[in-house]
Amino acid sequence: EDQVTQSPEALRLQEGESSSLNCSYTVSGLRGLFWYRQDPGKGPEFLFTLYSAGEEKEKERLKATLTKKESFLHITAPKPEDSATYLCAVQASSYGNNRLAFGKGNQVVVIP
Amino acid sequence: DTGVSQDPRHKITKRGQNVTFRCDPISEHNRLYWYRQTLGQGPEFLTYFQNEAQLEKSRLLSDRFSAERPKGSFSTLEIQRTEQGDSAMYLCASSPYSGVQDGYTFGSGTRLTVV
């Protein structure tokens, strides 16, 4: 059975304190791994797509990396506005309709 | 086009009542998805449309749930005889036919509370 597990569930950071979020996955035929940001009461906002092991993508203070078993979202020198829940999702070749399987998320709070 | 629009944003209903939610996708996107998200969980897939055809339904979508997308434009999700377990955020998303490489675009969701 396909699984997406995110850790830690919750993380409190001081402003400027860099950290990493983990997304481990077991899926047959990974077609893509996605990171989203979700603010309270809002829908998820797309951040990155990663397709193959070794790939990296960056956006402002965020950097996403991918291995054959997991992905990391690195937050460098976070600011309070980076506080959000970060969701990881996978798409597999067996998901013919492009649906995504999501993890439970990493809830990040950045303290000024 | 300002993105995916969902209406209403919030809905409180009594157990046993029927509710209907609407989603207006990005106009050039022909794929439309419904997801459900409960507190502390990630979104769970409910159903998928390509144009007006409903191509897949999750086992989460019981007989009380029905979704339509007439003419391949907006979509509606109806829940009949609501139960307290239906309380959740219902998210709509759309993507172009070329695939989901750039991720879905999600709406802000409809928060349903069944009392």
XYZ file of C-alpha atoms in Angstrom, chain B residues 11-77:
67
model
C -21.611 25.837 5.735
C -23.266 24.780 8.977
C -26.040 22.253 8.607
C -28.114 19.991 10.788
C -27.581 16.261 10.628
C -29.792 14.709 7.992
C -29.967 17.769 5.757
C -28.639 17.873 2.197
C -25.881 20.291 1.185
C -24.397 21.291 -2.160
C -21.058 22.945 -2.829
C -19.901 24.638 -6.016
C -16.462 24.845 -7.607
C -15.433 27.053 -10.530
C -12.051 25.884 -11.861
C -9.524 27.865 -13.848
C -11.183 28.251 -17.211
C -8.521 26.562 -19.349
C -8.155 23.587 -16.989
C -10.120 20.567 -18.120
C -9.283 18.373 -15.118
C -11.134 18.911 -11.854
C -10.701 17.143 -8.526
C -12.524 17.040 -5.215
C -10.637 16.310 -2.017
C -11.702 16.172 1.619
C -9.502 17.302 4.493
C -10.179 16.706 8.180
C -8.330 18.402 11.018
C -4.707 17.341 11.278
C -4.847 15.261 8.111
C -3.748 15.791 4.544
C -6.298 16.055 1.749
C -7.901 12.760 0.668
C -8.988 12.153 -2.917
C -12.737 11.923 -3.529
C -13.355 12.146 -7.256
C -11.971 13.350 -10.579
C -13.456 14.803 -13.767
C -11.932 15.189 -17.163
C -14.152 17.689 -18.894
C -17.684 16.543 -18.047
C -16.796 12.880 -17.525
C -16.410 11.605 -13.974
C -13.547 9.146 -14.401
C -12.856 7.978 -10.880
C -14.515 7.894 -7.487
C -12.799 7.013 -4.232
C -14.316 4.438 -1.918
C -14.585 7.377 0.509
C -17.370 8.673 -1.719
C -20.372 6.818 -0.319
C -23.760 6.625 -2.004
C -24.754 9.796 -0.150
C -22.227 11.769 -2.158
C -22.689 12.799 -5.766
C -20.649 15.084 -7.978
C -21.385 16.588 -11.358
C -19.614 18.750 -13.869
C -22.132 19.750 -16.519
C -20.605 20.926 -19.787
C -17.139 20.547 -18.365
C -17.235 23.882 -16.588
C -18.146 24.323 -12.920
C -18.695 21.344 -10.648
C -21.025 20.613 -7.760
C -20.619 18.203 -4.868
